[in-house]
Amino acid sequence: MSRLEELKARIKEALPGLECVIGWQKGYDPLHNTPLFIRNEADVDKLEWGPLNVHNPAVYLPSFKGKKVGIVVKGCDSRSVVELLQENLIDRAEVVIFGLPCEGVIDLSKVKARIADAGAAAGTVTDVTTDGATVSVTAGGKTVSMPLTEVRADKCGRCQFPNAVLADTFLGDPIAPTTPATPVDADLAALDTMSVPERMAFWRFQMDRCIRCYACRNACPMCVCRDHCIAQSREPHWLTQEDTATEKLTFQVVHAMHLAGRCTECGECQRACPMDIPILALKKHLNRTIHDLFGYQAGTDPQAIPPLLQFKVEEDNIKERDW
């Protein structure tokens, strides 16, 4: 029995006691898998597992609070579940977690580029198959095979948690992380080389391209104050609707500050951005600061209290009384 079939069997066993189980299904074309809300045995048969499961299903959990639900997670998804638990945004007794080892998910822009190099168009894709190490795409009558390592999302290349951090049911053999404990992030390294004026110019250029769709906010599993978001509040009126880089950058900076030490770097904000703005770098920059100050990494320890949700009179690495 394959891991997927075993997973389906386990979900069928648990389903009578659950409102639903959140996973993935085939989407509107062969290149896309989309979220699936399993409510009966017929839905279970739609479940997919593999590198096309790019979405982070943890984003839906707060909306199910008060109901018992199941969720299928990759390693990065499970970190978001842990962080939601730490902040009491969901109840552990109400969530059943199914985990499998993850070899990585694809970056659609990389796959589309490989298809284009082969002389085909992404819109002509008729089939996608994968064996875990290779992705084969048939488009325009041509089949293009590509190693997953060459077309996977950048976050997967530095992933330290290919297995679920927390799971009630874990299927398959755990994958050993292949990256160093402190991997180098190319986007942060590039920003570090810039002067402050250069960095501001970089972000103003990026914000000029922003269309204020807020897909980044809506895709983020840790962005949970949407009813009171500064982008929509009129009492108080924090932001105008002007199409200026200043207004858009203000939102992104506030968004990043709200995620300081909470962001699990699942990358959904950047993946959802229709303008390909590298906004994850803002969150990673703050995460690095939190890690350096407090030795904390979001979503890795269900028993830990995030540093910005607790208080110490004297912080170990912040010397406030050296004057």
Coordinates of C-alpha atoms in Angstrom, one line a residue:
M1 CA 0.0 0.0 0.0
S2 CA 1.4 3.4 -1.0
R3 CA 1.7 6.2 1.6
L4 CA -1.1 8.1 -0.1
E5 CA -3.4 5.0 0.1
E6 CA -2.5 4.4 3.7
L7 CA -3.2 8.1 4.4
K8 CA -6.6 7.8 2.8
A9 CA -7.4 4.7 4.9
R10 CA -6.4 6.5 8.1
I11 CA -8.6 9.6 7.2
K12 CA -11.6 7.3 6.5
E13 CA -11.2 5.8 9.9
A14 CA -11.1 9.2 11.6
L15 CA -13.7 11.0 9.4
P16 CA -16.9 10.1 11.4
G17 CA -15.6 12.1 14.3
L18 CA -14.5 15.2 12.3
E19 CA -16.2 18.2 10.7
C20 CA -13.8 17.8 7.8
V21 CA -10.2 17.0 6.9
I22 CA -8.2 19.7 5.0
G23 CA -5.9 18.5 2.3
W24 CA -5.3 18.9 -1.4
Q25 CA -6.9 17.8 -4.7
K26 CA -6.3 18.2 -8.4
G27 CA -7.0 21.7 -9.5
Y28 CA -8.3 23.4 -12.6
D29 CA -5.4 22.2 -14.7
P30 CA -2.7 19.5 -14.3
L31 CA -0.1 22.0 -12.9
H32 CA -2.2 23.0 -9.9
N33 CA -3.4 21.2 -6.9
T34 CA -5.9 23.2 -4.8
P35 CA -7.3 22.9 -1.2
L36 CA -9.7 20.1 -0.5
F37 CA -12.2 19.9 2.4
I38 CA -12.9 16.2 2.9
R39 CA -16.4 15.7 4.4
N40 CA -17.2 12.1 3.2
E41 CA -15.6 9.0 1.8
A42 CA -16.0 10.1 -1.8
D43 CA -14.0 13.3 -1.0
V44 CA -11.2 11.1 0.5
D45 CA -10.6 9.6 -3.0
K46 CA -9.8 13.1 -4.4
L47 CA -6.9 13.5 -2.0
E48 CA -3.5 14.2 -3.6
W49 CA 0.0 14.2 -2.1
G50 CA 3.2 15.4 -3.8
P51 CA 5.2 18.4 -5.0
L52 CA 2.1 20.1 -6.4
N53 CA 0.7 20.6 -2.8
V54 CA 2.0 24.1 -2.5
H55 CA -0.7 25.7 -0.3
N56 CA -0.4 25.9 3.4
P57 CA -3.7 24.5 4.7
A58 CA -3.1 25.8 8.3
V59 CA -4.5 29.1 7.1
Y60 CA -8.0 27.7 7.4
L61 CA -7.8 26.3 10.9
P62 CA -8.7 29.5 12.9
S63 CA -12.0 29.7 11.0
F64 CA -12.9 26.2 12.2
K65 CA -12.2 26.9 15.9
G66 CA -14.9 25.3 18.0
K67 CA -15.2 22.3 15.6
K68 CA -13.0 19.2 15.5
V69 CA -11.2 19.0 12.2
G70 CA -8.3 17.1 10.6
I71 CA -5.5 18.5 8.6
V72 CA -2.8 17.0 6.3
V73 CA 0.5 18.8 6.6
K74 CA 4.0 19.1 5.2
G75 CA 6.8 20.1 7.6
C76 CA 6.4 23.8 7.0
D77 CA 2.6 23.6 7.3
S78 CA 3.0 21.8 10.7
R79 CA 5.1 24.7 12.0
S80 CA 2.2 27.1 11.3
V81 CA -0.1 24.7 13.2
V82 CA 2.3 24.7 16.2
E83 CA 2.5 28.5 16.2
L84 CA -1.3 28.8 16.1
L85 CA -1.5 26.4 19.1
Q86 CA 1.1 28.4 21.0
E87 CA -1.0 31.6 20.6
N88 CA -4.2 29.8 21.6
L89 CA -5.7 30.6 18.2
I90 CA -6.7 27.0 17.8
D91 CA -7.4 24.2 20.4
R92 CA -5.2 21.1 20.3
A93 CA -8.1 18.9 21.3
E94 CA -10.0 20.1 18.2
V95 CA -7.2 19.3 15.6
V96 CA -6.2 15.9 14.3
I97 CA -2.9 16.2 12.4
F98 CA -1.8 13.8 9.6
G99 CA 1.8 14.2 8.5
L100 CA 4.0 12.8 5.7
P101 CA 7.6 13.4 4.9
C102 CA 8.0 16.1 2.2
E103 CA 10.6 16.1 -0.6
G104 CA 9.7 19.6 -1.6
V105 CA 7.1 21.5 -3.6
I106 CA 7.4 23.0 -7.0
D107 CA 7.8 26.7 -7.9
L108 CA 5.4 27.2 -10.7
S109 CA 7.4 30.0 -12.2
K110 CA 10.5 27.7 -12.5
V111 CA 8.4 24.9 -14.1
K112 CA 6.8 27.3 -16.6
A113 CA 10.2 28.6 -17.6
R114 CA 11.4 25.0 -18.3
I115 CA 8.3 24.4 -20.4
A116 CA 8.9 27.6 -22.3
D117 CA 12.6 26.6 -22.9
A118 CA 11.2 23.4 -24.5
G119 CA 9.1 25.5 -26.9
A120 CA 5.7 24.9 -25.3
A121 CA 3.3 27.0 -23.4
A122 CA 2.2 26.5 -19.8
G123 CA -1.4 26.8 -21.0
T124 CA -1.1 23.7 -23.1
V125 CA -0.2 21.4 -20.2
T126 CA -2.1 18.1 -20.4
D127 CA -0.4 15.9 -17.8
V128 CA 2.0 16.1 -14.9
T129 CA 3.6 13.1 -13.2
T130 CA 6.2 12.8 -10.5
D131 CA 8.1 10.0 -8.8
G132 CA 9.3 12.1 -5.9
A133 CA 12.6 13.0 -7.5
T134 CA 11.5 14.0 -11.0
V135 CA 8.7 16.1 -12.4
S136 CA 7.5 15.3 -15.9
V137 CA 5.2 17.8 -17.7
T138 CA 3.5 17.1 -21.0
A139 CA 2.7 20.4 -22.8
G140 CA 2.1 21.1 -26.5
G141 CA 2.7 17.4 -27.3
K142 CA 6.2 17.5 -25.7
T143 CA 7.1 15.8 -22.4
V144 CA 9.7 17.7 -20.3
S145 CA 11.3 15.9 -17.4
M146 CA 13.0 18.0 -14.7
P147 CA 14.7 17.1 -11.4
L148 CA 12.5 18.3 -8.5
T149 CA 15.6 19.8 -6.9
E150 CA 15.9 22.2 -9.9
V151 CA 12.3 23.4 -9.9
R152 CA 11.3 23.3 -6.3
A153 CA 10.5 26.4 -4.2
D154 CA 13.5 28.2 -2.8
K155 CA 12.3 27.6 0.7
C156 CA 12.6 23.9 0.1
G157 CA 16.3 24.2 -0.6
R158 CA 17.0 25.4 2.9
C159 CA 14.3 23.5 4.7
Q160 CA 15.3 22.1 8.2
F161 CA 11.9 20.5 8.8
P162 CA 10.9 18.1 6.0
N163 CA 8.8 16.1 8.5
A164 CA 5.9 17.3 10.5
V165 CA 7.0 18.9 13.7
L166 CA 3.8 17.7 15.4
A167 CA 1.5 14.9 14.1
D168 CA -1.1 12.5 15.5
T169 CA -0.5 10.2 12.6
F170 CA 2.8 10.2 10.7
L171 CA 3.2 7.9 7.7
G172 CA 6.4 7.0 5.9
D173 CA 10.1 7.2 6.8
P174 CA 11.2 10.6 8.1
I175 CA 13.6 12.5 5.9
A176 CA 16.8 13.8 7.3
P177 CA 17.4 17.5 6.8
T178 CA 20.1 18.1 4.3
T179 CA 20.8 21.8 5.0
P180 CA 23.0 23.3 7.7
A181 CA 21.5 24.6 10.9
T182 CA 21.9 28.2 9.7
P183 CA 21.4 28.2 5.9
V184 CA 22.3 31.2 3.8
D185 CA 19.4 33.1 2.4
A186 CA 20.3 34.7 -0.9
D187 CA 17.6 37.4 -0.6
L188 CA 18.8 38.4 2.9
A189 CA 22.5 38.3 1.8
A190 CA 21.7 40.6 -1.1
L191 CA 19.9 43.1 1.2
D192 CA 22.7 43.0 3.7
T193 CA 25.2 44.2 1.1
M194 CA 23.1 47.3 0.4
S195 CA 23.4 50.7 2.2
V196 CA 20.3 52.1 3.9
P197 CA 19.5 54.4 1.0
E198 CA 20.0 51.5 -1.5
R199 CA 17.7 49.3 0.5
M200 CA 15.0 52.0 0.7
A201 CA 15.3 52.5 -3.1
F202 CA 14.9 48.7 -3.6
W203 CA 11.8 48.5 -1.5
R204 CA 10.3 51.7 -3.1
F205 CA 10.8 50.1 -6.5
Q206 CA 9.1 46.9 -5.3
M207 CA 6.2 48.8 -3.7
D208 CA 5.6 50.8 -6.9
R209 CA 4.7 47.4 -8.5
C210 CA 2.3 46.4 -5.6
I211 CA -1.4 46.5 -6.6
R212 CA -2.7 46.3 -3.0
C213 CA -4.7 43.1 -3.6
Y214 CA -3.6 41.9 -0.1
A215 CA -3.2 38.3 -1.4
C216 CA -0.1 38.2 0.8
R217 CA -2.1 38.9 3.9
N218 CA -4.9 36.5 3.0
A219 CA -2.5 33.6 2.3
C220 CA -0.7 34.0 5.6
P221 CA -1.7 31.5 8.3
M222 CA -0.5 33.8 11.0
C223 CA -2.2 36.9 9.8
V224 CA -5.3 36.6 12.0
C225 CA -6.5 40.2 12.7
R226 CA -8.2 40.7 9.3
D227 CA -11.4 42.2 10.8
H228 CA -9.2 44.9 12.3
C229 CA -6.5 45.2 9.6
I230 CA -4.9 48.6 9.2
A231 CA -5.5 48.3 5.5
Q232 CA -9.2 48.5 5.9
S233 CA -9.7 50.3 9.3
R234 CA -11.4 53.7 9.1
E235 CA -11.5 54.1 12.9
P236 CA -8.7 54.8 13.3
H237 CA -7.8 55.6 9.7
W238 CA -4.2 54.3 9.5
L239 CA -3.8 54.2 5.7
T240 CA -5.2 56.0 2.8
Q241 CA -6.1 54.3 -0.5
E242 CA -3.6 56.4 -2.4
D243 CA -1.5 54.5 -4.9
T244 CA 1.9 55.5 -3.5
A245 CA 4.9 53.5 -2.5
T246 CA 4.8 55.1 0.9
E247 CA 1.3 53.8 1.7
K248 CA 2.0 50.3 0.4
L249 CA 5.4 50.1 2.2
T250 CA 3.8 51.2 5.4
F251 CA 1.4 48.2 5.2
Q252 CA 4.1 45.8 4.4
V253 CA 6.3 47.0 7.3
V254 CA 3.4 46.8 9.8
H255 CA 2.5 43.4 8.5
A256 CA 6.1 42.2 8.9
M257 CA 6.2 43.7 12.4
H258 CA 3.0 41.8 13.4
L259 CA 4.8 38.6 12.2
A260 CA 8.1 39.2 14.0
G261 CA 9.0 36.0 15.7
R262 CA 5.7 34.4 14.5
C263 CA 6.4 33.9 10.8
T264 CA 7.2 30.2 10.0
E265 CA 8.6 31.2 6.6
C266 CA 6.1 29.0 4.7
G267 CA 6.5 31.4 1.8
E268 CA 2.7 31.7 1.1
C269 CA 2.8 35.5 1.1
Q270 CA 5.4 35.6 -1.7
R271 CA 3.9 32.7 -3.6
A272 CA 0.5 34.4 -3.6
C273 CA 1.8 37.8 -4.8
P274 CA 0.7 38.3 -8.4
M275 CA 3.6 40.8 -8.9
D276 CA 6.4 38.5 -7.6
I277 CA 7.4 41.0 -5.0
P278 CA 10.0 39.4 -2.6
I279 CA 8.1 40.3 0.5
L280 CA 9.2 37.2 2.5
A281 CA 12.6 38.8 2.9
L282 CA 11.0 41.4 5.3
K283 CA 9.7 38.6 7.5
K284 CA 12.9 36.6 7.4
H285 CA 14.9 39.7 8.3
L286 CA 12.8 40.2 11.5
N287 CA 12.9 36.4 12.2
R288 CA 16.7 36.6 12.1
T289 CA 16.7 39.4 14.6
I290 CA 14.4 37.5 16.9
H291 CA 16.5 34.4 16.6
D292 CA 19.7 36.3 17.4
L293 CA 18.1 38.1 20.4
F294 CA 16.1 35.3 21.9
G295 CA 17.3 32.0 20.3
Y296 CA 13.7 31.4 19.1
Q297 CA 12.5 29.8 15.9
A298 CA 8.8 30.0 15.2
G299 CA 6.6 26.9 15.2
T300 CA 9.2 24.3 16.2
D301 CA 8.3 23.7 19.9
P302 CA 4.7 23.3 20.9
Q303 CA 5.6 24.0 24.6
A304 CA 7.6 27.2 24.0
I305 CA 6.1 30.7 24.5
P306 CA 7.0 33.1 21.6
P307 CA 9.4 35.8 23.0
L308 CA 7.1 38.7 22.0
L309 CA 4.2 37.1 23.9
Q310 CA 6.1 37.0 27.2
F311 CA 7.9 39.5 29.4
K312 CA 11.2 39.5 31.3
V313 CA 12.4 42.4 33.4
E314 CA 15.9 41.8 32.2
E315 CA 16.4 40.1 28.7
D316 CA 19.6 38.1 28.4
N317 CA 20.8 39.6 25.2
I318 CA 19.3 43.2 25.5
K319 CA 21.5 45.2 27.8
E320 CA 19.2 48.1 28.7
R321 CA 21.1 49.2 31.8
D322 CA 24.6 49.6 30.5
W323 CA 24.5 53.3 31.0

